[in-house]
Short mmCIF file of C-alpha atoms in Angstrom, two decimals:
data_model
loop_
_atom_site.label_atom_id
_atom_site.label_comp_id
_atom_site.label_asym_id
_atom_site.label_seq_id
_atom_site.Cartn_x
_atom_site.Cartn_y
_atom_site.Cartn_z
CA MET B 1 -13.92 2.21 18.07
CA GLY B 2 -11.15 -0.20 17.14
CA MET B 3 -12.76 -1.05 13.81
CA SER B 4 -13.07 2.65 12.95
CA LEU B 5 -9.40 3.26 13.78
CA TYR B 6 -8.42 0.27 11.67
CA GLY B 7 -10.43 1.55 8.70
CA PHE B 8 -9.06 5.09 8.97
CA GLY B 9 -5.52 3.78 9.35
CA LEU B 10 -5.76 1.44 6.38
CA VAL B 11 -7.19 4.12 4.08
CA GLY B 12 -4.60 6.64 5.26
CA GLY B 13 -1.77 4.19 4.75
CA LEU B 14 -2.89 3.44 1.21
CA LEU B 15 -3.11 7.18 0.46
CA ASN B 16 0.42 7.76 1.75
CA THR B 17 1.78 4.87 -0.29
CA TYR B 18 -0.10 6.18 -3.32
CA VAL B 19 1.56 9.61 -2.98
CA PHE B 20 5.04 8.86 -1.61
CA SER B 21 5.74 6.11 -4.15
CA GLN B 22 5.99 8.69 -6.95
CA SER B 23 9.48 8.94 -8.41
CA SER B 24 9.45 12.75 -8.19
CA LEU B 25 9.04 12.56 -4.40
CA ARG B 26 11.27 9.57 -3.69
CA SER B 27 14.29 11.66 -4.67
CA ASN B 28 13.76 13.64 -1.45
CA PRO B 29 15.46 11.95 1.56
CA CYS B 30 12.69 12.97 3.96
CA CYS B 31 10.13 11.31 1.69
CA LEU B 32 12.00 8.01 2.07
CA PHE B 33 11.68 8.23 5.85
CA LEU B 34 7.99 9.15 5.57
CA LEU B 35 7.41 6.20 3.24
CA ALA B 36 9.19 3.89 5.69
CA LEU B 37 7.07 5.30 8.54
CA ASN B 38 3.94 4.67 6.50
CA ILE B 39 4.88 1.03 5.89
CA VAL B 40 5.48 0.61 9.63
CA ASP B 41 2.05 2.15 10.31
CA ILE B 42 0.28 -0.29 7.98
CA LEU B 43 2.07 -3.30 9.45
CA HIS B 44 1.42 -2.18 13.02
CA ILE B 45 -2.32 -1.67 12.64
CA HIS B 46 -2.57 -5.17 11.17
CA ASN B 47 -0.36 -6.75 13.83
CA SER B 48 -1.87 -5.07 16.90
CA LEU B 49 -5.12 -3.33 16.11
CA LEU B 50 -6.63 -5.94 13.78
CA ILE B 51 -6.03 -8.78 16.25
CA ARG B 52 -7.56 -6.69 19.04
CA VAL B 53 -10.62 -6.00 16.86
CA LEU B 54 -10.99 -9.72 16.14
CA GLN B 55 -10.73 -10.57 19.83
CA VAL B 56 -13.07 -7.92 21.21
CA GLY B 57 -15.41 -7.11 18.34
CA PHE B 58 -15.87 -10.49 16.63
CA ARG B 59 -15.17 -12.80 19.60
CA TRP B 60 -12.61 -14.73 17.58
CA ASP B 61 -9.17 -15.14 19.10
CA PRO B 62 -6.44 -16.44 16.77
CA ILE B 63 -4.11 -16.91 19.76
CA ALA B 64 -6.42 -19.62 21.13
CA ILE B 65 -6.03 -21.54 17.85
CA PHE B 66 -2.35 -20.81 17.24
CA PRO B 67 -0.56 -20.13 20.56
CA PHE B 68 2.71 -19.17 18.86
CA ILE B 69 0.97 -16.00 17.63
CA CYS B 70 1.35 -14.63 21.17
CA GLN B 71 5.16 -14.48 21.02
CA LEU B 72 5.21 -13.58 17.32
CA ARG B 73 2.73 -10.73 17.75
CA TYR B 74 4.63 -9.11 20.60
CA TYR B 75 7.98 -9.54 18.85
CA ILE B 76 6.70 -7.89 15.67
CA GLY B 77 4.95 -5.21 17.73
CA TYR B 78 8.10 -4.23 19.61
CA VAL B 79 10.14 -4.23 16.40
CA LEU B 80 7.61 -1.97 14.66
CA ILE B 81 7.33 0.44 17.59
CA THR B 82 11.12 0.70 17.77
CA LEU B 83 11.38 1.26 14.03
CA TYR B 84 8.70 3.93 14.15
CA MET B 85 10.49 5.92 16.84
CA ILE B 86 13.91 5.51 15.22
CA PHE B 87 12.64 6.48 11.75
CA LEU B 88 10.94 9.56 13.19
CA THR B 89 14.13 10.52 15.03
CA PHE B 90 16.30 10.07 11.95
CA ALA B 91 13.77 11.97 9.83
CA SER B 92 14.01 14.96 12.18
CA CYS B 93 17.81 14.62 12.06
CA GLU B 94 17.69 14.64 8.25
CA ARG B 95 15.55 17.79 8.26
CA TYR B 96 18.16 19.49 10.41
CA ALA B 97 20.93 18.28 8.09
CA SER B 98 19.09 19.62 5.03
CA THR B 99 19.02 23.11 6.55
CA CYS B 100 22.70 23.16 7.50
CA ASN B 101 25.40 24.93 5.54
CA ARG B 102 26.69 23.08 2.47
CA GLN B 103 30.15 22.84 4.03
CA SER B 104 28.75 21.14 7.13
CA GLN B 105 29.34 17.43 7.74
CA TRP B 106 25.65 17.03 8.51
CA ARG B 107 24.82 17.53 4.84
CA ARG B 108 26.11 14.03 4.08
CA PHE B 109 23.18 12.57 5.98
CA SER B 110 20.70 14.42 3.77
CA LYS B 111 21.27 12.19 0.74
CA SER B 112 18.90 9.55 -0.59
CA LYS B 113 21.59 6.88 -0.81
CA ASN B 114 22.68 7.35 2.81
CA VAL B 115 19.05 7.41 3.95
CA SER B 116 18.37 4.08 2.22
CA TYR B 117 21.35 2.49 3.97
CA THR B 118 20.19 3.97 7.28
CA ILE B 119 16.71 2.49 6.91
CA LEU B 120 18.08 -0.95 6.06
CA GLY B 121 20.53 -0.85 8.98
CA CYS B 122 17.79 0.18 11.42
CA ILE B 123 15.60 -2.73 10.35
CA ILE B 124 18.39 -5.25 10.90
CA ILE B 125 19.42 -3.80 14.28
CA CYS B 126 15.85 -3.60 15.61
CA CYS B 127 15.13 -7.20 14.63
CA LEU B 128 18.23 -8.30 16.55
CA VAL B 129 17.65 -6.11 19.61
CA CYS B 130 14.08 -7.36 20.12
CA LEU B 131 14.97 -11.05 20.04
CA PHE B 132 14.47 -11.27 23.83
CA ILE B 133 10.77 -10.37 23.55
CA PRO B 134 9.41 -13.84 22.55
CA PHE B 135 11.05 -15.38 25.63
CA CYS B 136 9.28 -12.95 27.97
CA TYR B 137 5.70 -13.77 26.92
CA SER B 138 3.65 -16.94 27.22
CA VAL B 139 0.05 -18.07 26.83
CA THR B 140 -2.00 -18.82 29.95
CA HIS B 141 -5.67 -19.63 30.55
CA GLY B 142 -6.27 -20.62 26.94
CA SER B 143 -5.54 -17.40 25.06
CA THR B 144 -4.23 -14.81 27.54
CA CYS B 145 -0.77 -13.59 26.59
CA ILE B 146 1.16 -12.26 29.62
CA VAL B 147 4.70 -11.58 30.75
CA GLN B 148 6.25 -14.67 32.32
CA ASN B 149 7.98 -13.27 35.44
CA SER B 150 8.96 -10.10 37.27
CA ILE B 151 12.35 -9.89 35.55
CA CYS B 152 10.70 -9.84 32.14
CA THR B 153 8.21 -7.27 33.42
CA ILE B 154 10.99 -4.91 34.47
CA LEU B 155 12.96 -5.59 31.28
CA THR B 156 10.06 -4.90 28.89
CA THR B 157 8.92 -1.84 30.87
CA VAL B 158 12.39 -0.30 30.90
CA TYR B 159 12.82 -1.02 27.21
CA THR B 160 9.45 0.58 26.44
CA LEU B 161 10.34 3.65 28.49
CA ILE B 162 13.65 4.05 26.68
CA VAL B 163 12.26 3.46 23.18
CA ILE B 164 8.96 5.33 23.52
CA GLY B 165 9.10 7.52 26.59
CA PHE B 166 12.44 9.28 26.78
CA VAL B 167 15.11 8.88 24.12
CA PRO B 168 13.16 9.50 20.86
CA PRO B 169 11.10 12.44 22.20
CA ILE B 170 14.24 14.13 23.56
CA PHE B 171 16.21 13.76 20.32
CA VAL B 172 13.23 14.69 18.16
CA THR B 173 12.64 17.85 20.18
CA ILE B 174 16.32 18.84 19.95
CA PHE B 175 16.53 18.33 16.18
CA ALA B 176 13.22 20.12 15.65
CA TRP B 177 14.48 23.16 17.58
CA LEU B 178 17.75 23.16 15.60
CA THR B 179 15.84 22.92 12.32
CA VAL B 180 13.60 25.86 13.21
CA ARG B 181 16.66 27.90 14.14
CA ASN B 182 18.34 27.15 10.79
CA LEU B 183 15.17 28.02 8.89
CA ARG B 184 15.01 31.40 10.61
CA ILE B 185 18.62 32.07 9.62
CA ILE B 186 17.89 31.11 6.00
CA ARG B 187 14.84 33.38 5.85
CA TYR B 188 16.84 36.27 7.31
CA ARG B 189 19.54 35.84 4.67
CA SER B 190 17.03 35.55 1.84
CA ARG B 191 15.68 39.08 2.46
CA SER B 192 18.86 40.68 1.09
CA ALA B 193 19.88 37.82 -1.17
CA PRO B 194 20.21 38.09 -4.97
CA ILE B 195 17.44 36.92 -7.25
CA SER B 196 19.19 33.66 -8.11
CA TYR B 197 19.37 32.71 -4.46
CA LYS B 198 15.70 33.53 -3.99
CA THR B 199 14.90 31.28 -6.95
CA TYR B 200 16.86 28.54 -5.23
CA LEU B 201 14.74 29.05 -2.13
CA ARG B 202 11.55 28.65 -4.15
CA ILE B 203 12.86 25.33 -5.39
CA LYS B 204 13.31 24.27 -1.77
CA ASP B 205 9.65 24.88 -0.99
CA ALA B 206 9.07 21.13 -1.12
CA ASN B 207 11.67 20.63 1.62
CA GLU B 208 9.91 23.16 3.83
CA GLN B 209 6.59 21.40 3.32
CA PHE B 210 8.17 18.06 4.16
CA THR B 211 9.49 19.71 7.32
CA SER B 212 6.05 20.98 8.33
CA MET B 213 4.53 17.54 7.68
CA LEU B 214 7.18 15.91 9.83
CA PHE B 215 6.76 18.43 12.64
CA MET B 216 3.03 17.75 12.83
CA GLN B 217 3.80 14.04 13.03
CA ILE B 218 6.27 14.75 15.84
CA VAL B 219 3.61 16.69 17.77
CA ILE B 220 1.21 13.74 17.54
CA MET B 221 3.98 11.42 18.69
CA LEU B 222 4.73 13.56 21.75
CA ILE B 223 1.04 13.87 22.65
CA SER B 224 0.59 10.09 22.60
CA SER B 225 3.96 8.86 23.90
CA ILE B 226 4.21 11.02 27.04
CA PRO B 227 0.98 9.64 28.63
CA TYR B 228 2.04 6.12 27.65
CA ALA B 229 5.43 6.55 29.33
CA SER B 230 3.71 7.92 32.44
CA LEU B 231 1.42 4.89 32.50
CA MET B 232 4.42 2.54 32.28
CA ILE B 233 6.13 4.28 35.20
CA TYR B 234 2.95 4.12 37.27
CA GLN B 235 2.39 0.42 36.59
CA LEU B 236 6.01 -0.42 37.38
CA SER B 237 5.99 1.51 40.66
CA THR B 238 2.62 0.17 41.90
CA ARG B 239 2.84 -3.46 40.83
CA HIS B 240 3.31 -4.69 44.45
CA ILE B 241 0.49 -2.60 45.95
CA ASN B 242 -2.80 -4.22 46.88
CA LYS B 243 -5.49 -2.40 44.91
CA SER B 244 -9.23 -2.28 45.34
CA PRO B 245 -11.55 -3.43 42.54
CA VAL B 246 -12.61 0.16 41.88
CA ARG B 247 -9.00 1.28 41.49
CA ILE B 248 -8.25 -1.63 39.19
CA ALA B 249 -11.28 -0.75 37.04
CA TRP B 250 -10.17 2.88 36.77
CA GLU B 251 -6.64 1.82 35.89
CA GLN B 252 -7.92 -0.48 33.16
CA LEU B 253 -10.11 2.29 31.73
CA ILE B 254 -7.21 4.76 31.67
CA SER B 255 -4.89 2.13 30.22
CA GLN B 256 -7.30 1.34 27.38
CA SER B 257 -7.75 5.05 26.63
CA ILE B 258 -3.98 5.63 26.49
CA HIS B 259 -3.50 2.59 24.26
CA LEU B 260 -6.11 3.97 21.86
CA LEU B 261 -4.27 7.31 21.96
CA ILE B 262 -1.06 5.51 20.97
CA TYR B 263 -2.76 4.29 17.80
CA LEU B 264 -3.13 7.91 16.67
CA ASN B 265 0.52 7.68 15.65
CA TYR B 266 -0.33 4.99 13.15
CA VAL B 267 -3.70 6.12 11.75
CA SER B 268 -3.52 9.91 11.55
CA SER B 269 -0.49 10.65 9.36
CA ALA B 270 -2.30 10.85 6.01
CA TYR B 271 -4.97 13.17 7.37
CA ILE B 272 -2.31 15.40 8.94
CA TYR B 273 -0.55 15.63 5.58
CA LEU B 274 -3.81 16.42 3.79
CA GLY B 275 -4.52 19.27 6.18
CA THR B 276 -1.04 20.80 6.40
CA SER B 277 0.64 20.28 3.03
CA PRO B 278 -0.59 21.74 -0.29
CA MET B 279 2.16 19.76 -2.01
CA TYR B 280 0.70 16.49 -0.69
CA ARG B 281 -2.75 17.42 -1.99
CA GLN B 282 -1.36 18.46 -5.39
CA HIS B 283 0.57 15.21 -5.81
CA LEU B 284 -2.48 13.21 -4.74
CA ILE B 285 -4.65 14.96 -7.35
CA SER B 286 -2.03 14.67 -10.10
CA ARG B 287 -1.47 10.98 -9.34
CA ASN B 288 -5.21 10.41 -9.50
CA LYS B 289 -5.40 12.13 -12.89
CA GLN B 290 -2.50 10.05 -14.21
CA SER B 291 -4.15 6.85 -13.01
CA SER B 292 -7.46 7.88 -14.61
CA ALA B 293 -5.68 8.60 -17.90
CA ARG B 294 -3.92 5.24 -17.77
CA VAL B 295 -7.19 3.48 -17.06
CA GLY B 296 -8.77 5.32 -20.02
CA ILE B 297 -5.94 4.25 -22.34
CA VAL B 298 -6.20 0.66 -21.17
CA HIS B 299 -9.98 0.75 -21.63
CA GLU B 300 -9.64 2.05 -25.19
CA PHE B 301 -7.00 -0.57 -25.97
CA VAL B 302 -9.13 -3.42 -24.62
CA SER B 303 -12.21 -2.08 -26.43
CA SER B 304 -10.31 -1.97 -29.74
CA ILE B 305 -9.18 -5.58 -29.22
CA PHE B 306 -12.73 -6.77 -28.57
CA ALA B 307 -14.01 -4.77 -31.55
CA SER B 308 -11.46 -6.36 -33.89
CA LEU B 309 -12.30 -9.82 -32.54
CA SER B 310 -16.01 -9.25 -33.06
CA ARG B 311 -15.41 -8.10 -36.64
CA ALA B 312 -13.33 -11.19 -37.33
CA GLU B 313 -16.07 -13.41 -35.96
CA ASP B 314 -18.69 -11.63 -38.08
CA GLU B 315 -16.64 -12.26 -41.21
CA LYS B 316 -16.38 -15.98 -40.43
CA LYS B 317 -20.08 -16.42 -39.78
CA VAL B 318 -22.33 -17.88 -42.59
CA PRO B 319 -25.76 -16.22 -42.79
CA LEU B 320 -28.58 -18.53 -41.80
CA ILE B 321 -31.23 -19.28 -44.53
CA PRO B 322 -34.82 -19.92 -43.51
CA ILE B 323 -36.12 -23.47 -44.05
CA HIS B 324 -38.72 -22.68 -46.74
CA ILE B 325 -36.16 -20.70 -48.76
CA ALA B 326 -33.67 -23.56 -48.44
CA GLU B 327 -36.25 -26.10 -49.75
CA VAL B 328 -37.10 -23.92 -52.77
CA THR B 329 -33.42 -23.42 -53.50
CA GLU B 330 -32.80 -27.18 -53.34
CA GLN B 331 -35.68 -27.89 -55.78
CA LYS B 332 -34.32 -25.34 -58.25
CA LEU B 333 -30.87 -26.89 -58.03
CA GLN B 334 -32.33 -30.35 -58.80
CA GLN B 335 -34.29 -29.01 -61.80
CA HIS B 336 -31.18 -27.31 -63.10
CA HIS B 337 -29.28 -30.59 -62.73
CA HIS B 338 -31.88 -32.50 -64.82
CA LEU B 339 -31.88 -29.81 -67.47
CA THR B 340 -28.14 -29.89 -67.86
CA VAL B 341 -27.83 -33.69 -67.79
CA ALA B 342 -30.75 -34.56 -70.15
CA PRO B 343 -29.16 -33.21 -73.35
CA VAL B 344 -26.12 -35.34 -72.67
CA HIS B 345 -28.26 -38.54 -72.53
CA MET B 346 -30.18 -37.57 -75.67
CA THR B 347 -27.02 -36.83 -77.61
CA SER B 348 -25.46 -40.19 -76.77
CA HIS B 349 -28.65 -42.08 -77.72
CA THR B 350 -28.82 -40.30 -81.08
CA ARG B 351 -25.20 -41.17 -81.72
CA MET B 352 -25.91 -44.87 -81.04
CA VAL B 353 -28.87 -44.84 -83.45
CA GLN B 354 -26.78 -43.23 -86.13
CA GLN B 355 -24.04 -45.84 -85.69
CA GLN B 356 -26.58 -48.66 -85.95
CA LEU B 357 -28.00 -47.22 -89.17
CA HIS B 358 -24.48 -46.90 -90.54
CA TYR B 359 -23.75 -50.57 -89.83
CA ASP B 360 -27.04 -51.66 -91.47
CA GLN B 361 -26.27 -49.62 -94.56
CA CYS B 362 -22.83 -51.14 -94.85
CA ALA B 363 -24.26 -54.65 -94.58
CA THR B 364 -26.80 -53.98 -97.36
CA ASN B 365 -24.13 -52.72 -99.69
CA ARG B 366 -22.15 -55.93 -99.20
#
C-alpha cells in the first residue's frame, strides 16, 4: 500500500511540476501557490512515506544506521506539514482577493510579486517555529523514534492540533465561502453587463478553473485532517488510561488507517486537477507536444551532425586494394621503371664510345 501511494504521489508531483512550471501559468498568483504546494508534496512523500516503505516493506531502517535521521526526519516533516497548511490557507485567501472589487485592499495580495514574498516568508518562519521538534524526539531500542517526555508529548500534540486540526481548516472554509459569494455576485452582474465586460470575464476563465482546482484540494484536506485531529485529541486524553491488548490493537489499526488517509493530501492533487480542470489537461497536452517537437528538432540536429561526420570520414578513407591486384600493379611499376631508365644508360654509353673514337682520331691525325 505504501509503495503504491509513493508511486502515485511521485508521478503526480512530476506531472504538476511539468504543467505549473510553464511561464504562461506562473503569471497567475494561484499557480505559484499550487506549485509551492506541489514541491511540498514531493518532499513530504520522500521524507515520510519513502522511509516508512523502506522500514516496513524492505526491512531496511536508515534510522538504525544513522540515528540523527530520527530528529531530522521529524523536523522536516513538521516543517513541510506546516508549510502545506499555510500555503493552502494563503491560496484560498488569494482566490478571495482575486474576486474582490478592484478598489479593495485585498487586491494587493493577488499579485505574483507579493505571493512570491509570502512564500519565502512562510518558509523562513516555519523553519524557525519548528526548531523545538528535534529536541522532543530521541532514538530508543535501536531504531524506534519516540517523544522524550510528557511535556514534549503535550507540546507536539497541541502544535499538531493547531496547525492541522483547527486553524487552517477554519480559515480555509471562511475564505472559500467568501470566494463563492463573490463569484455569485460577479455572475449576477455579468448577465446585464456590456460585451466588453463579458469578454473580460472569458479571459478570467483560467482564474475560475484555478479556484475549482483549489477547492477540490481543500475538500481533500478537510476529509483527511479532521479524522487526524480527532485521533490526536483521543490519544492525548487517554494516554494515562490502562488499555487492554485488544483495544491497543484496534487503536493501532485506526491510527495507521488515518495516517494513510493523511497521505491523500500529498499524492492526489495531480489526479484531482486532471479530473476537474480542462485547462490543466490542455496545458499538459500542449506541453507534451512542445517537448516532442523539441526532441524531434534535437534528433534531427544530432543526426545531421553524425551524417556530416560520417561523410568526412568517408572522404578521408583510402580504398583497400586486394593483394593480387597490388602485386600485379607493383610488377607493372617495376617494368615501367626499367623501360624509362634503360634508354638513359644506353645514351650515356654511346656518348662515351663516340668520345673515345674522337680522341683516337685526333691522335692519328697528330
